[in-house]
Coordinates of C-alpha atoms and ligand atoms in Angstrom, one line a residue:
M3 CA 93.0 88.5 114.1
K4 CA 91.9 88.5 117.6
W5 CA 89.3 86.3 119.0
I6 CA 88.0 82.7 118.9
H7 CA 85.6 79.7 119.5
S8 CA 84.8 76.0 120.1
T9 CA 82.0 73.5 120.5
S10 CA 81.7 73.2 124.2
G11 CA 83.4 75.1 127.0
S12 CA 83.0 72.3 129.6
V13 CA 84.7 69.7 127.4
I14 CA 87.7 72.1 127.1
L15 CA 87.8 72.6 130.8
M16 CA 87.9 68.8 131.4
I17 CA 90.7 68.4 129.0
A18 CA 92.6 71.2 130.7
L19 CA 92.1 69.8 134.1
S20 CA 93.1 66.3 133.2
M21 CA 96.2 67.8 131.6
S22 CA 97.2 69.6 134.8
V23 CA 97.0 66.3 136.7
S24 CA 99.1 64.5 134.3
F25 CA 101.7 67.3 134.3
Q26 CA 102.3 66.7 137.9
A27 CA 102.8 63.0 137.3
V28 CA 105.5 63.5 134.7
A29 CA 107.3 66.3 136.6
A30 CA 109.9 63.8 137.9
T31 CA 110.9 62.7 134.3
G32 CA 112.2 66.2 133.6
Y33 CA 110.9 69.6 132.7
Q34 CA 111.7 69.3 129.0
E35 CA 109.6 66.2 128.7
R36 CA 106.8 67.7 130.8
A37 CA 106.9 70.8 128.6
D38 CA 106.8 68.8 125.4
R39 CA 103.8 66.9 126.5
F40 CA 102.0 70.1 127.6
L41 CA 102.9 71.9 124.4
N42 CA 101.8 69.0 122.2
L43 CA 98.3 69.3 123.6
V44 CA 98.2 73.1 123.7
N45 CA 99.4 73.4 120.1
A46 CA 96.7 70.9 118.9
G47 CA 94.0 72.7 120.9
Y48 CA 95.2 76.1 119.9
Q49 CA 95.2 75.3 116.2
A50 CA 91.7 73.9 116.4
M51 CA 90.4 76.9 118.3
V52 CA 92.0 79.4 116.0
R53 CA 90.4 77.7 113.1
V54 CA 86.9 77.7 114.5
E55 CA 87.1 81.3 115.6
S56 CA 88.7 82.6 112.4
E57 CA 86.0 80.9 110.4
A58 CA 83.3 82.6 112.5
Q59 CA 85.1 86.0 112.3
W60 CA 85.5 85.6 108.6
Q61 CA 81.8 85.2 108.2
A62 CA 81.2 88.2 110.4
V63 CA 83.5 90.6 108.5
T64 CA 82.6 89.5 105.0
D65 CA 78.8 89.6 105.6
V66 CA 77.9 91.8 108.6
R67 CA 74.7 90.5 110.1
P68 CA 73.5 90.0 113.7
E69 CA 73.6 86.2 113.4
H70 CA 77.2 86.3 112.2
D71 CA 78.2 88.6 115.0
A72 CA 76.5 86.3 117.5
A73 CA 78.5 83.3 116.1
A74 CA 81.7 85.3 116.2
E75 CA 81.1 86.3 119.8
T76 CA 80.5 82.7 120.8
A77 CA 83.5 81.5 119.0
G78 CA 85.6 84.2 120.7
K79 CA 84.4 83.0 124.1
A80 CA 85.2 79.4 123.3
R81 CA 88.7 80.3 122.1
A82 CA 89.3 82.2 125.4
A83 CA 87.9 79.3 127.4
F84 CA 90.8 77.3 126.0
V85 CA 93.6 79.8 125.4
G86 CA 93.0 81.7 128.6
N87 CA 92.3 78.7 130.7
P88 CA 93.8 79.0 134.2
A89 CA 95.2 75.5 134.0
L90 CA 97.2 76.5 131.0
I91 CA 98.4 79.7 132.6
R92 CA 99.5 77.9 135.7
E93 CA 101.4 75.2 133.9
A94 CA 103.1 77.6 131.5
K95 CA 104.2 79.7 134.4
A96 CA 105.4 76.7 136.4
L97 CA 107.5 75.5 133.5
L98 CA 109.0 78.9 132.9
E99 CA 110.4 78.9 136.4
H100 CA 112.7 76.2 135.0
R101 CA 113.5 77.9 131.7
K102 CA 117.2 77.2 132.0
Q103 CA 116.4 73.5 131.7
L104 CA 114.3 74.0 128.6
K105 CA 115.2 74.4 124.9
P106 CA 114.9 78.0 123.7
V107 CA 112.1 77.1 121.3
T108 CA 110.2 75.6 124.2
V109 CA 110.6 78.8 126.2
R110 CA 109.3 80.8 123.3
Q111 CA 106.2 78.6 123.0
L112 CA 105.5 78.9 126.7
E113 CA 105.8 82.6 126.6
R114 CA 103.5 82.6 123.6
V115 CA 101.0 80.6 125.6
L116 CA 101.0 83.4 128.3
L117 CA 100.8 86.2 125.7
N118 CA 97.8 84.5 124.1
A119 CA 96.2 83.8 127.5
A120 CA 96.6 87.5 128.3
E121 CA 94.2 88.4 125.5
G122 CA 91.4 86.5 127.3
P123 CA 92.5 85.4 130.8
M124 CA 89.8 83.1 132.1
T125 CA 90.9 84.0 135.6
N126 CA 88.3 86.7 135.1
P127 CA 85.6 85.2 132.9
Q128 CA 83.2 88.1 133.3
L129 CA 85.8 90.6 132.0
V130 CA 86.8 88.4 129.1
A131 CA 83.1 87.9 128.1
E132 CA 82.5 91.7 128.2
R133 CA 85.6 92.3 126.2
I134 CA 84.7 89.8 123.5
A135 CA 81.1 91.2 123.3
A136 CA 82.4 94.8 123.0
E137 CA 85.0 93.8 120.4
T138 CA 82.4 92.1 118.3
Q139 CA 80.0 95.0 118.5
Q140 CA 82.7 97.5 117.6
S141 CA 83.8 95.5 114.6
S142 CA 80.3 95.2 113.5
A143 CA 79.6 98.9 113.8
L144 CA 82.9 99.7 111.9
N145 CA 82.3 97.2 109.1
S146 CA 78.7 98.2 108.5
F147 CA 79.0 101.9 108.8
V148 CA 77.4 103.8 105.9
F149 CA 79.1 107.0 104.9
R150 CA 77.0 109.7 103.2
L151 CA 77.8 112.6 101.0
N152 CA 75.0 115.0 100.0
G153 CA 72.4 112.4 101.1
Q154 CA 73.9 109.7 98.9
T155 CA 75.8 106.6 100.1
I156 CA 79.5 106.8 99.4
T157 CA 82.0 103.8 99.7
A158 CA 85.5 103.9 101.0
N159 CA 86.7 103.3 97.4
D160 CA 84.6 106.2 96.2
M161 CA 86.1 108.5 98.8
D162 CA 89.6 107.4 98.0
N163 CA 89.0 107.8 94.2
S164 CA 87.5 111.3 94.7
L165 CA 90.4 112.5 96.8
Q166 CA 92.8 111.0 94.3
T167 CA 91.3 112.8 91.3
N168 CA 89.1 115.8 92.3
R169 CA 90.7 119.2 92.2
D170 CA 87.8 121.2 93.6
L171 CA 88.7 122.1 97.2
A172 CA 85.1 122.5 98.3
V173 CA 84.3 119.0 97.0
R174 CA 87.5 117.6 98.6
Q175 CA 86.6 119.1 102.0
A176 CA 83.1 117.6 101.8
V177 CA 84.6 114.2 101.0
W178 CA 87.2 114.5 103.7
E179 CA 84.6 115.5 106.2
A180 CA 82.3 112.6 105.1
S181 CA 85.2 110.2 105.8
K182 CA 85.2 111.3 109.4
Q183 CA 81.5 110.5 110.0
S184 CA 82.1 107.2 111.6
G185 CA 84.1 108.6 114.5
P186 CA 81.3 109.8 116.8
A187 CA 79.5 106.5 116.2
L188 CA 82.5 104.5 117.2
K189 CA 83.7 106.6 120.1
P190 CA 81.5 105.1 122.9
G191 CA 82.6 101.6 122.0
L192 CA 86.2 102.7 122.0
V193 CA 86.0 104.3 125.4
R194 CA 84.6 101.1 126.8
L195 CA 87.1 98.9 124.9
R196 CA 90.0 101.0 126.3
E197 CA 88.9 99.9 129.8
L198 CA 88.3 96.3 128.9
R199 CA 91.5 95.9 126.9
N200 CA 93.5 97.4 129.7
G201 CA 91.6 95.2 132.2
V202 CA 92.4 91.9 130.5
A203 CA 96.1 92.9 130.0
R204 CA 96.4 93.7 133.8
E205 CA 94.9 90.4 134.7
L206 CA 98.2 88.7 133.8
G207 CA 100.4 91.4 135.1
H208 CA 100.9 93.7 132.0
S209 CA 100.5 97.3 133.0
N210 CA 98.2 98.1 130.1
Y211 CA 97.1 96.8 126.7
F212 CA 99.9 98.7 124.9
A213 CA 102.4 97.0 127.1
L214 CA 100.9 93.6 126.3
Q215 CA 101.2 94.2 122.6
V216 CA 104.8 95.4 122.6
A217 CA 105.7 92.4 124.8
S218 CA 105.7 90.3 121.6
Y219 CA 108.7 92.4 120.5
D220 CA 110.2 91.7 123.9
M221 CA 110.0 95.5 124.6
T222 CA 108.4 97.8 127.0
T223 CA 106.0 100.7 126.1
E224 CA 108.8 103.2 126.8
E225 CA 111.3 101.3 124.6
M226 CA 108.8 101.1 121.7
V227 CA 107.9 104.8 121.9
R228 CA 111.6 105.7 122.1
L229 CA 112.3 103.6 119.0
Q230 CA 109.6 105.4 117.1
D231 CA 110.9 108.8 118.2
D232 CA 114.4 107.7 117.1
F233 CA 112.9 106.9 113.6
M234 CA 111.4 110.4 113.4
R235 CA 114.5 112.2 114.7
E236 CA 116.6 110.4 112.1
L237 CA 114.3 111.0 109.2
R238 CA 113.1 114.5 110.1
P239 CA 115.5 116.5 107.9
L240 CA 114.2 114.5 104.9
Y241 CA 110.6 114.9 106.0
L242 CA 110.9 118.6 106.4
Q243 CA 112.3 119.0 102.9
L244 CA 109.5 116.8 101.4
H245 CA 106.8 118.7 103.4
T246 CA 108.1 122.0 102.2
W247 CA 108.3 120.9 98.6
V248 CA 104.8 119.4 98.7
K249 CA 103.1 122.4 100.3
Y250 CA 104.5 124.7 97.6
E251 CA 103.3 122.2 94.9
L252 CA 99.8 121.9 96.4
A253 CA 99.5 125.7 96.9
K254 CA 100.2 126.0 93.2
R255 CA 97.8 123.2 92.3
Y256 CA 94.9 124.7 94.3
G257 CA 95.7 128.4 93.6
Q258 CA 96.1 129.1 97.3
P259 CA 98.7 130.9 99.4
V260 CA 101.5 128.7 100.8
P261 CA 100.3 127.6 104.3
K262 CA 102.5 126.7 107.3
R263 CA 100.9 123.3 107.7
I264 CA 99.2 121.4 104.9
P265 CA 95.4 121.3 105.1
A266 CA 94.4 117.7 105.4
H267 CA 91.9 117.8 102.5
W268 CA 94.7 118.9 100.1
I269 CA 96.3 115.5 100.5
N270 CA 94.8 112.5 98.7
N271 CA 94.7 110.1 101.6
R272 CA 91.9 110.3 104.3
W273 CA 94.5 110.5 107.1
S274 CA 97.5 112.0 105.1
Q275 CA 99.3 108.7 105.8
N276 CA 100.5 108.3 102.2
W277 CA 100.9 111.2 99.9
T278 CA 99.9 109.7 96.6
G279 CA 99.1 111.2 93.3
L280 CA 101.4 114.2 93.7
I281 CA 103.9 113.3 91.1
E282 CA 102.3 113.2 87.7
A283 CA 105.3 111.7 86.0
A284 CA 105.1 108.7 88.3
N285 CA 101.3 108.4 88.4
L286 CA 100.4 104.9 87.1
D287 CA 96.6 105.1 87.6
D288 CA 96.0 105.5 83.8
R289 CA 98.1 102.4 83.2
F290 CA 95.7 100.3 85.1
K291 CA 92.5 101.6 83.4
D292 CA 92.4 98.8 80.9
R293 CA 93.2 96.1 83.4
S294 CA 90.7 94.1 85.5
P295 CA 90.7 93.7 89.2
E296 CA 91.4 90.0 88.6
W297 CA 94.5 90.9 86.7
I298 CA 95.8 92.9 89.7
V299 CA 95.5 89.9 92.0
K300 CA 96.9 87.4 89.5
T301 CA 99.9 89.7 88.7
A302 CA 100.6 89.9 92.5
E303 CA 100.5 86.1 92.7
Q304 CA 102.9 85.9 89.7
F305 CA 105.4 88.1 91.6
Y306 CA 105.7 85.5 94.2
T307 CA 105.6 82.4 91.9
G308 CA 108.4 84.2 90.0
L309 CA 110.5 84.2 93.2
G310 CA 110.1 80.4 93.3
Y311 CA 107.1 80.1 95.6
P312 CA 104.1 77.8 94.8
K313 CA 100.9 79.1 93.5
L314 CA 98.3 80.1 96.0
P315 CA 96.1 77.1 97.0
E316 CA 92.9 76.5 95.1
S317 CA 91.0 77.3 98.3
F318 CA 92.4 80.8 98.3
W319 CA 90.6 81.6 95.1
K320 CA 87.5 79.8 96.2
L321 CA 87.1 81.2 99.7
S322 CA 88.7 84.7 99.5
D323 CA 86.6 87.8 99.2
L324 CA 88.6 90.0 96.8
Y325 CA 86.3 92.5 95.1
P326 CA 83.9 95.2 96.1
V327 CA 80.3 94.3 96.8
K328 CA 78.5 94.5 93.5
P329 CA 76.0 97.4 92.9
G330 CA 72.6 96.4 94.1
E331 CA 73.9 93.9 96.6
T332 CA 73.0 94.8 100.2
R333 CA 75.8 92.8 101.8
K334 CA 78.1 94.8 104.0
K335 CA 81.7 93.9 104.4
N336 CA 84.9 95.3 105.9
T337 CA 86.5 97.5 103.3
H338 CA 90.0 97.4 104.7
A339 CA 92.4 94.8 103.2
S340 CA 93.5 91.9 105.3
C341 CA 94.9 88.4 104.9
W342 CA 93.9 85.5 107.1
H343 CA 95.5 82.2 108.2
I344 CA 92.3 80.5 109.0
D345 CA 93.6 77.1 110.2
L346 CA 97.3 78.1 110.7
D347 CA 97.9 75.7 107.8
T348 CA 96.8 75.8 104.2
D349 CA 93.5 77.7 104.5
I350 CA 94.7 81.2 103.5
R351 CA 92.2 83.9 102.5
S352 CA 92.3 87.5 101.7
L353 CA 89.6 90.1 102.2
M354 CA 90.0 93.1 99.8
S355 CA 87.9 95.3 97.6
V356 CA 90.3 95.4 94.6
E357 CA 89.7 97.9 91.8
A358 CA 92.2 98.4 89.0
N359 CA 94.3 101.3 90.3
T360 CA 97.8 101.8 91.8
Q361 CA 96.6 101.7 95.4
W362 CA 95.1 98.2 95.0
F363 CA 98.0 97.0 92.9
E364 CA 100.3 97.7 95.8
T365 CA 97.8 96.5 98.4
A366 CA 97.3 93.2 96.6
H367 CA 101.1 92.6 96.7
H368 CA 101.1 93.6 100.4
E369 CA 98.3 91.1 101.3
L370 CA 99.9 88.2 99.4
G371 CA 103.1 88.9 101.3
H372 CA 101.2 87.9 104.4
G373 CA 99.8 84.9 102.5
Y374 CA 103.3 83.7 101.4
Y375 CA 104.6 84.3 104.9
F376 CA 101.8 82.0 106.3
M377 CA 102.7 79.4 103.7
A378 CA 106.5 79.5 104.4
Y379 CA 106.2 78.8 108.1
S380 CA 103.3 76.3 108.0
R381 CA 105.6 73.3 108.3
P382 CA 106.3 70.7 111.0
E383 CA 109.4 72.6 112.3
V384 CA 107.3 75.5 113.4
T385 CA 104.5 74.7 115.9
P386 CA 101.1 76.4 115.6
L387 CA 101.9 78.6 118.5
L388 CA 104.9 80.1 116.7
R389 CA 103.3 80.4 113.3
T390 CA 103.6 84.2 113.3
G391 CA 106.2 86.6 112.0
A392 CA 109.6 86.9 113.7
N393 CA 107.7 89.9 115.1
P394 CA 104.5 91.5 113.7
A395 CA 106.6 94.1 111.8
F396 CA 108.4 91.3 109.8
H397 CA 105.0 90.1 108.6
E398 CA 104.1 93.6 107.5
A399 CA 107.5 94.2 106.0
M400 CA 107.3 91.3 103.5
G401 CA 104.3 92.8 101.8
E402 CA 105.7 96.4 102.1
L403 CA 109.0 95.2 100.5
I404 CA 107.2 93.6 97.6
A405 CA 105.0 96.7 97.2
L406 CA 108.2 98.7 97.0
A407 CA 109.7 96.3 94.5
C408 CA 106.6 96.1 92.4
G409 CA 106.7 99.9 91.9
Q410 CA 110.2 100.0 90.5
V411 CA 110.5 100.9 86.9
P412 CA 112.4 97.8 85.5
Y413 CA 109.7 95.6 87.1
L414 CA 106.8 97.7 85.8
K415 CA 108.3 97.3 82.3
A416 CA 108.8 93.6 82.8
V417 CA 105.1 93.1 83.6
G418 CA 103.9 95.5 80.9
V419 CA 102.5 98.2 83.2
L420 CA 105.0 100.5 81.5
P421 CA 105.9 100.1 77.9
A422 CA 109.4 98.6 77.5
D423 CA 110.7 101.7 75.9
A424 CA 109.2 104.2 78.3
Q425 CA 111.5 107.1 79.2
V426 CA 111.0 107.9 82.9
D427 CA 112.4 110.5 85.2
P428 CA 114.2 108.7 88.0
I429 CA 113.7 111.6 90.5
A430 CA 110.0 111.5 89.9
F431 CA 109.8 107.8 90.8
L432 CA 112.1 108.3 93.8
L433 CA 110.0 111.3 95.0
N434 CA 106.9 109.2 94.6
D435 CA 108.4 106.3 96.6
A436 CA 109.2 108.7 99.4
L437 CA 105.8 110.4 99.4
A438 CA 103.4 107.6 98.6
G439 CA 104.9 104.8 100.6
S440 CA 107.6 105.8 103.1
V441 CA 108.6 109.1 104.6
P442 CA 105.3 110.9 105.6
F443 CA 104.1 107.4 106.6
I444 CA 106.7 107.3 109.4
F445 CA 105.4 110.6 110.9
W446 CA 101.9 109.2 110.8
S447 CA 102.7 105.8 112.1
S448 CA 105.5 106.4 114.6
G449 CA 104.1 109.8 115.4
V450 CA 100.4 110.2 115.4
M451 CA 99.2 106.6 115.7
T452 CA 101.8 105.4 118.2
H453 CA 101.7 108.4 120.5
W454 CA 97.9 108.7 120.5
E455 CA 97.4 105.0 121.3
A456 CA 100.1 105.1 124.0
D457 CA 98.3 108.1 125.5
I458 CA 95.0 106.2 125.4
Y459 CA 96.1 102.9 126.8
A460 CA 99.3 103.6 128.8
H461 CA 98.6 107.2 130.0
N462 CA 94.9 107.0 130.5
L463 CA 94.0 110.1 128.5
S464 CA 90.6 111.3 129.4
P465 CA 88.0 110.9 126.5
D466 CA 87.1 114.6 126.6
Q467 CA 90.7 115.2 125.3
W468 CA 90.9 112.5 122.6
N469 CA 90.2 114.6 119.6
A470 CA 92.3 117.6 120.8
R471 CA 95.2 115.3 121.4
W472 CA 94.8 113.6 118.0
W473 CA 95.0 116.9 116.2
Q474 CA 97.8 118.2 118.3
Y475 CA 99.8 115.1 117.1
V476 CA 98.7 115.6 113.5
R477 CA 99.9 119.2 113.6
D478 CA 103.1 118.5 115.5
F479 CA 104.2 115.2 113.9
Q480 CA 102.8 115.4 110.4
G481 CA 102.6 119.2 109.9
V482 CA 99.0 118.8 108.7
E483 CA 95.9 120.7 110.0
P484 CA 92.2 120.1 109.6
P485 CA 90.3 122.2 107.1
A486 CA 88.1 123.5 110.0
A487 CA 88.0 123.1 113.8
R488 CA 87.5 119.6 115.1
G489 CA 86.0 119.6 118.6
E490 CA 85.4 116.8 120.9
D491 CA 82.1 115.9 119.2
Y492 CA 84.3 114.2 116.7
C493 CA 86.5 111.3 117.3
D494 CA 88.7 111.3 114.2
A495 CA 91.1 108.7 115.5
A496 CA 88.3 106.1 115.5
T497 CA 87.8 106.6 111.7
K498 CA 91.1 104.6 111.3
T499 CA 90.3 100.9 111.1
H500 CA 93.2 99.8 113.3
I501 CA 92.2 102.0 116.2
N502 CA 89.1 99.9 116.5
D503 CA 90.1 96.4 115.5
T504 CA 93.9 96.1 115.7
P505 CA 94.7 98.2 118.7
C506 CA 98.3 99.1 119.8
Y507 CA 99.7 97.5 116.6
Y508 CA 100.4 100.4 114.3
Y509 CA 104.0 101.0 115.2
S510 CA 104.6 97.7 113.5
Y511 CA 104.0 99.4 110.2
A512 CA 106.7 101.9 111.0
V513 CA 109.1 99.2 111.9
A514 CA 108.1 97.4 108.7
T515 CA 108.9 100.5 106.7
V516 CA 112.3 100.7 108.2
L517 CA 112.9 97.0 107.7
K518 CA 111.8 97.0 104.1
F519 CA 114.6 99.3 103.2
Q520 CA 117.1 97.1 105.0
F521 CA 115.9 94.0 103.2
H522 CA 115.6 95.8 99.9
E523 CA 119.1 97.2 100.1
Y524 CA 120.5 93.8 100.9
I525 CA 118.7 92.2 98.0
A526 CA 119.6 94.9 95.5
R527 CA 123.2 95.1 96.4
N528 CA 124.1 91.5 97.3
I529 CA 121.7 89.4 95.3
L530 CA 120.6 91.4 92.2
K531 CA 123.6 93.6 92.1
Q532 CA 121.4 96.4 90.7
P533 CA 120.9 100.0 91.9
T534 CA 118.6 100.1 94.9
Q535 CA 116.4 102.7 93.4
S536 CA 115.8 100.9 90.2
C537 CA 115.9 97.1 90.2
N538 CA 113.9 94.2 89.1
Y539 CA 113.0 91.2 91.4
A540 CA 111.0 89.5 88.6
N541 CA 111.7 85.7 88.4
R542 CA 114.8 85.9 90.6
R543 CA 114.7 82.8 92.7
E544 CA 117.7 83.8 94.8
V545 CA 115.5 86.7 96.1
G546 CA 112.8 84.2 97.0
D547 CA 115.4 82.0 98.7
F548 CA 116.6 84.9 100.8
L549 CA 113.1 85.8 101.9
R550 CA 112.1 82.2 102.5
K551 CA 114.9 81.8 105.0
I552 CA 113.5 84.6 107.1
M553 CA 109.9 83.6 106.7
E554 CA 110.1 79.9 107.2
Q555 CA 111.4 80.3 110.7
G556 CA 108.1 81.9 111.9
A557 CA 108.7 83.0 115.5
N558 CA 111.2 80.2 116.3
E559 CA 114.0 82.7 116.8
D560 CA 114.4 86.1 118.4
W561 CA 113.7 88.7 115.7
R562 CA 116.9 90.5 116.4
K563 CA 118.9 87.4 115.5
V564 CA 116.8 86.8 112.4
L565 CA 117.5 90.3 111.2
R566 CA 121.2 90.2 111.9
E567 CA 121.6 86.8 110.2
A568 CA 119.7 88.0 107.2
T569 CA 121.2 91.4 106.7
G570 CA 124.3 91.6 109.0
E571 CA 122.7 94.6 110.7
S572 CA 120.4 95.5 113.5
L573 CA 117.2 97.6 113.1
S574 CA 118.2 100.9 111.6
T575 CA 116.9 103.8 109.4
R576 CA 120.3 103.8 107.7
A577 CA 119.2 102.0 104.6
M578 CA 116.1 104.1 104.3
A579 CA 118.0 107.4 104.5
E580 CA 120.6 106.0 102.1
Y581 CA 117.9 105.1 99.6
F582 CA 116.6 108.7 99.5
K583 CA 120.0 110.4 99.6
P584 CA 119.8 111.5 95.9
L585 CA 116.4 112.9 96.6
M586 CA 117.6 114.9 99.6
A587 CA 120.1 116.7 97.5
W588 CA 117.5 117.4 94.8
L589 CA 114.9 118.7 97.4
Q590 CA 117.4 121.0 99.1
K591 CA 118.0 122.6 95.7
Q592 CA 114.3 122.9 94.9
N593 CA 113.6 124.4 98.3
Q594 CA 116.3 127.0 98.3
G595 CA 115.1 130.2 99.8
R596 CA 112.0 128.7 101.2
P597 CA 111.3 128.5 105.0
I598 CA 111.7 124.7 105.8
G599 CA 109.1 123.0 108.0
W600 CA 106.2 124.6 109.9
E601 CA 107.5 125.9 113.2
Ligands
X8Z716 O1 96.5 98.0 107.1 C1 97.3 97.8 106.2 C2 97.3 96.6 105.3 C3 96.7 95.4 106.0 S1 97.8 94.7 107.1 C4 96.4 96.9 104.1 N1 98.3 98.7 106.0 C5 98.3 100.0 106.8 C6 97.2 100.9 106.5 O2 96.5 100.7 105.5 O3 96.9 101.8 107.3 C7 99.4 98.6 105.1 C8 100.3 99.8 105.4 C9 99.6 100.6 106.4
ZN717 ZN1 99.6 93.9 106.4

């Protein structure tokens, strides 16, 4: 969630100016007291502005129309008028010069004030206004884009379902190509946004927009990219084994010679980010056929209430937008799942297009993970400025952890997705965990997404090389290739939602994937005392207590400390590699005699 709004910019400016006068007056009584007074006002104003902007943005993404875009743009400008106000920036900077005399949580809030201001620094109102207008336009174009196949409209769910089930390579290629139609339409907006995003970031001294985003991890661009490269180096042997096994399987499935790299349309995901539907023995789609989309969301809620959390608020059910637009309805909405903390308090909503299948079963659990994180830290001990995850990856990790847990066999039996007496092949489920939710995902998120965005924002890659660089990374990191040449008329990166509306964020999902195995291992071993690959969180309040301790802190503490206190460990792929150890041995045996990898 990016941008915001208010009622009147001049009122805000008057408040801000009068605040700056009173700060000087209280300086003599001590910096802590001065900071407390400042932050009291900023927190109140911030929460109010977030609410107004989020409400306007919610309207804009759930019902794309020019009047909703216009309202969202105005709301974004109003938010920036407050959050990016020079008076706030000056006072936060002045106070941070005395950080040693301030409580750590005060310093964290002041730093957050500056990070928030850097998204819309009103030291340069023209630039901020242009950015907000361009962001609004790009989201609107993304959310209202109509994909076509053979002259017919095709939805994102339709494309995903086709790729999941259709075995005709010609059809698959046509669907895959259709899914790339939005790229050229979105490229000009993205070219412009690269300049504007970098421009706002530089206004407050960040070298580019990527650097601004990783600052919330207290890291530099180079440190973040190195961390992602470390993930890939450590997991590479496992990935190469999986890649090899999969390409032999798929060559057999499609009656084709075994390729070096896997053609993108052979994989069931539009970006080859998750390799789903490859393992028949672990394919649950049929199990959801008789369920309703409502059952999917309710079952996800029950996962959390079973851990001892309250039910979702009434308003969640009233105000969320959970299901696809009904046939015949002309409304256009964003088709990518998200969860919103509208008022940084109890107004929590989710935007989804849930159908009864495995993908939405997992996604619903993921989204409610955000919702329960919001609920856990919305308490007086956490001020609105710090009502975020310990870092963004922690927020993603909760949902990912629960998505992992809700796919484990004992849990599936407990909720009746699998019959209680089902005989399952444990390797099939482990293989599916690796392929569908974890290992190829690292090479997509740490590799393609992170490196491409770093090139765009930090290394100023020229737009006439965007698509070539994208596919170079897909080939090199994922070992995947396009079904046919993809020249610079295409902009395949821009077909991915986050490239447009959540820029320089995607490494957070890679960190979340690594974190989820650390949390999961701790829970399985120390709380449930069950095997990590096959355990059941259902109705275990101790698990809820463990996660609540992490979530209820919001961003009050440094994420490294939160992780160490929770698990006794720093960020590491150790638990992830450990989880898949039995699989590694199995794959090596299966792949004997085959050339491993694609080089
Ligand atoms: O975007 C999401 C969530 C919303 S935060 C549905 N995810 C990434 C994606 O779909 O690309 C979840 C994992 C990866
Ligand atoms: Zn998420």
